[in-house]
mmCIF file of C-alpha atoms in Angstrom:
data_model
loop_
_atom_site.group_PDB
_atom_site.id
_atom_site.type_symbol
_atom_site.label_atom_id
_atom_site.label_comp_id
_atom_site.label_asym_id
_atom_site.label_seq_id
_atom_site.Cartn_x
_atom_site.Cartn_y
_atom_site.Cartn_z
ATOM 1 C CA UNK I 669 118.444 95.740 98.128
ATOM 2 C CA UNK I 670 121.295 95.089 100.138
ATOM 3 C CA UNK I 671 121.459 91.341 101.757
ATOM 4 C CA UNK I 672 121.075 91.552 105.818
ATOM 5 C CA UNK I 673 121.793 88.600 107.676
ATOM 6 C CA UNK I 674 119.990 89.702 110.760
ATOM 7 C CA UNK I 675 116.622 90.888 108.979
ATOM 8 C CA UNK I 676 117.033 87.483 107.195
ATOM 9 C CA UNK I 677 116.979 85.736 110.841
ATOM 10 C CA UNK I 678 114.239 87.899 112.030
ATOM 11 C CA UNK I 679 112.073 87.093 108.671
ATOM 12 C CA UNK I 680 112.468 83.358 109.518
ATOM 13 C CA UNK I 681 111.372 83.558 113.358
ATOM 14 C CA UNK I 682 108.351 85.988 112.267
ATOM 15 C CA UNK I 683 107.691 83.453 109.784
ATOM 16 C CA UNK I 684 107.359 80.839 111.908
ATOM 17 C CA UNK I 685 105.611 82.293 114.622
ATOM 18 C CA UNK I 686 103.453 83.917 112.147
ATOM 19 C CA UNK I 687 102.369 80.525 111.086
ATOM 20 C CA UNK I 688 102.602 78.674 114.376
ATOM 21 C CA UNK I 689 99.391 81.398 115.451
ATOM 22 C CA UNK I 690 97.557 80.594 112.488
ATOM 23 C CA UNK I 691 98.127 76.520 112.785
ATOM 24 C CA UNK I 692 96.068 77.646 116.102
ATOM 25 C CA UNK I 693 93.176 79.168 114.153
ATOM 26 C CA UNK I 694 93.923 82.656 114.721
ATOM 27 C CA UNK I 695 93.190 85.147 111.278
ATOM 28 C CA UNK I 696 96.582 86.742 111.159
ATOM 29 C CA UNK I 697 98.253 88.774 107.515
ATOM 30 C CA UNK I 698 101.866 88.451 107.285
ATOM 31 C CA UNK I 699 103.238 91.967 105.718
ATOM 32 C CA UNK I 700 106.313 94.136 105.959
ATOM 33 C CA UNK I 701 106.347 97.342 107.983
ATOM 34 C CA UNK I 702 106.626 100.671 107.201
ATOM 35 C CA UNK I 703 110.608 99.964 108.426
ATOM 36 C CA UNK I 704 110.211 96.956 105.975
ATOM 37 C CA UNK I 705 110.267 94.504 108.848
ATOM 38 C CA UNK I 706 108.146 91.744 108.532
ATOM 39 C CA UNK I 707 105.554 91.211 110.895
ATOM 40 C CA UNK I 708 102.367 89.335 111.788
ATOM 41 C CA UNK I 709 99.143 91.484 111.995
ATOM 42 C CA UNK I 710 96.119 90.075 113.565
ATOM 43 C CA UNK I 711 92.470 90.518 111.354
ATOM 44 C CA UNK I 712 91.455 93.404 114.146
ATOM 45 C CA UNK I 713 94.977 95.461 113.790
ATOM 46 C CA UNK I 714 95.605 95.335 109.462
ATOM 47 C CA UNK I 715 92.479 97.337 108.116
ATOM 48 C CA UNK I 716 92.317 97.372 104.444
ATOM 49 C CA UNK I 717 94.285 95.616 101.939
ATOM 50 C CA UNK I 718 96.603 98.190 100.247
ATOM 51 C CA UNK I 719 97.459 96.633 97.104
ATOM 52 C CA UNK I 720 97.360 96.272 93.503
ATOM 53 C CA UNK I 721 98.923 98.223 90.588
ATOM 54 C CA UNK I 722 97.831 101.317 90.488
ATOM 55 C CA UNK I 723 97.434 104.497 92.055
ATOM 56 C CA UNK I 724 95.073 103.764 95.900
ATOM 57 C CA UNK I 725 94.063 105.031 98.574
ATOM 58 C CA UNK I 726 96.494 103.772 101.686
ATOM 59 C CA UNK I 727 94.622 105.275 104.368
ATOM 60 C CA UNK I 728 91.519 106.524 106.071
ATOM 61 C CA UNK I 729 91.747 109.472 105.641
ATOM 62 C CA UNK I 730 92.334 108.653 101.876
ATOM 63 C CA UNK I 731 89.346 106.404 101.603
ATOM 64 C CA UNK I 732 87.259 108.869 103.248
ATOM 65 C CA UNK I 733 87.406 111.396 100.883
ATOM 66 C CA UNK I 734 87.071 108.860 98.497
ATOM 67 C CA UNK I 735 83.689 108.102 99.796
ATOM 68 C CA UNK I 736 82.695 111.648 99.763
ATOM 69 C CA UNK I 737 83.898 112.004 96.117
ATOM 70 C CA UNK I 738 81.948 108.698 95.145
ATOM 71 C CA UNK I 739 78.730 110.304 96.710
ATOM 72 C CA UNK I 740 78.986 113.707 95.876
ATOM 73 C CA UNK I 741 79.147 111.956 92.341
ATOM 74 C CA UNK I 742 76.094 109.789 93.189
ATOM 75 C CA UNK I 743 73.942 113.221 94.126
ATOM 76 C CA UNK I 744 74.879 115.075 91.028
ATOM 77 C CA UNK I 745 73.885 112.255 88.969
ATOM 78 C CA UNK I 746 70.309 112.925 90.239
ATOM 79 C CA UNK I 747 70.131 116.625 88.664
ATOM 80 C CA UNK I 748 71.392 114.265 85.330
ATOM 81 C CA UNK I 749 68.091 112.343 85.618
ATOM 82 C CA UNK I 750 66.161 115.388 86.125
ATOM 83 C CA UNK I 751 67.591 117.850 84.119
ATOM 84 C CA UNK I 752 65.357 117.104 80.951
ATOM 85 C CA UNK I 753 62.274 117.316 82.751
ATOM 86 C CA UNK I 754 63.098 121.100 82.839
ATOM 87 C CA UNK I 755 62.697 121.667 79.836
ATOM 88 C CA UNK I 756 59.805 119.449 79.224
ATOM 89 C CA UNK I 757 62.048 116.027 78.356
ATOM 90 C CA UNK I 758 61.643 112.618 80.144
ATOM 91 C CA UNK I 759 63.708 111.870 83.065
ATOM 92 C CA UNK I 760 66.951 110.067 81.963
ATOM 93 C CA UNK I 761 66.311 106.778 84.332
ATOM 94 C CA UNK I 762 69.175 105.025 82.454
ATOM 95 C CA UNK I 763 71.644 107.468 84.495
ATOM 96 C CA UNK I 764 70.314 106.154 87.695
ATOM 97 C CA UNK I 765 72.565 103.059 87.018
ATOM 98 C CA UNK I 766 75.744 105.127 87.422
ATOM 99 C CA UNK I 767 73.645 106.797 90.906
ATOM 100 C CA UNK I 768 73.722 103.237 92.165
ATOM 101 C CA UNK I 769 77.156 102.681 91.075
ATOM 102 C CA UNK I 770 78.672 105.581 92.313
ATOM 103 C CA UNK I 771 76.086 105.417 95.820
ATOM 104 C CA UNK I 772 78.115 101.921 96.136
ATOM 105 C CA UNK I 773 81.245 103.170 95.776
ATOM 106 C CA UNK I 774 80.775 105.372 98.321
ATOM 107 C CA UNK I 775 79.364 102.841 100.921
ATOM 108 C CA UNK I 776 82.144 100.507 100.184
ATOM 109 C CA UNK I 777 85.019 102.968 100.809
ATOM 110 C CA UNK I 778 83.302 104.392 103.655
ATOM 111 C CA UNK I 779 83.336 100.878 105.217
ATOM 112 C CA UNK I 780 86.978 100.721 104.431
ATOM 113 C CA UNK I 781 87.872 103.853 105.694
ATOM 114 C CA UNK I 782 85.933 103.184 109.021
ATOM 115 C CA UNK I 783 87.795 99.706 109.359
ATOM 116 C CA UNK I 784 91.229 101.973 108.600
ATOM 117 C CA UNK I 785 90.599 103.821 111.400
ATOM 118 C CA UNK I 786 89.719 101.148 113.826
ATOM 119 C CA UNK I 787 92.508 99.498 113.034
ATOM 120 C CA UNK I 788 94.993 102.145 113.374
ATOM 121 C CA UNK I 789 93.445 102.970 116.644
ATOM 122 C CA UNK I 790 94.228 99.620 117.873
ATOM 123 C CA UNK I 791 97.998 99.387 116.581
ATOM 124 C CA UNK I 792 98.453 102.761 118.669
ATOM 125 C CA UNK I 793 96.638 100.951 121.700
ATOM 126 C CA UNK I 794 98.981 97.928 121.694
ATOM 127 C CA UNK I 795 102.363 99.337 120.103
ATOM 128 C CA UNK I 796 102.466 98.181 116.714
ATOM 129 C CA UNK I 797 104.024 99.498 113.635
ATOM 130 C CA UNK I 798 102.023 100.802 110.603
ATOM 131 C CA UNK I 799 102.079 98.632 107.940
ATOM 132 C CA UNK I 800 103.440 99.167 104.553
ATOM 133 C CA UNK I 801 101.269 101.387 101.998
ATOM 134 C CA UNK I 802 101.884 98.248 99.878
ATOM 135 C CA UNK I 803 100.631 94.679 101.587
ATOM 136 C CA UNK I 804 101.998 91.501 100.919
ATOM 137 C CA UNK I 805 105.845 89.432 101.814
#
């Protein structure tokens, strides 16, 4: 990466404003932009964190078919418990553990993806940029 005065200036005053609004109690995430400018996003206008090191999910869309993958999962694991009972067997109840698993998976990343979409409705609403796919300074 190329050094740039200018972004270097505008990192500085974002930086200080950034923490000027949260020395006032407001929940703010400092984070580059898409354009890898660095801005301040309030709690309401950030959605999920996108981070870590591996392949994710960065955005609603993303984490909504995640949910639907995590509870598809979670309803097929019900014909797991019941398949033995077919053919006379006990019910495998030690399977429901990955049900509840995966049935929590898909609540979680639901929640996510419904906060996603808030959130990007409300940086359209007030003119913001997207945020990185990748959070953090």
């Amino acid at each position: 990466m190329v050094y740039d005065a200018a972004r270097n200036t505008r990192d500085v005053q974002m930086t200080a404003w950034h923490n000027q609004a949260v020395a006032a109690g407001e929940k703010r995430t400092l984070s580059r932009t898409r354009e890898g400018e660095l801005h301040s996003y309030a709690s309401d206008e950030i959605g999920f964190a996108r981070a870590g090191s591996s392949a994710i999910a960065s955005s609603a869309s993303g984490m909504a078919l995640l949910a639907g993958v995590l509870a598809l999962f979670a309803v097929s694991t019900i014909f797991l418990v019941t398949a033995p009972v077919a053919d006379g067997g006990q019910p495998l109840w030690g399977v429901l553990v990955l049900t509840a698993g995966c049935a929590a998976g898909a609540v979680y990343a639901g929640r996510l993806a419904a906060a996603e979409f808030k959130a990007k409705r409300v940086r359209r609403e007030r003119g913001i940029p997207e945020p990185s796919s990748r959070q953090g300074i």
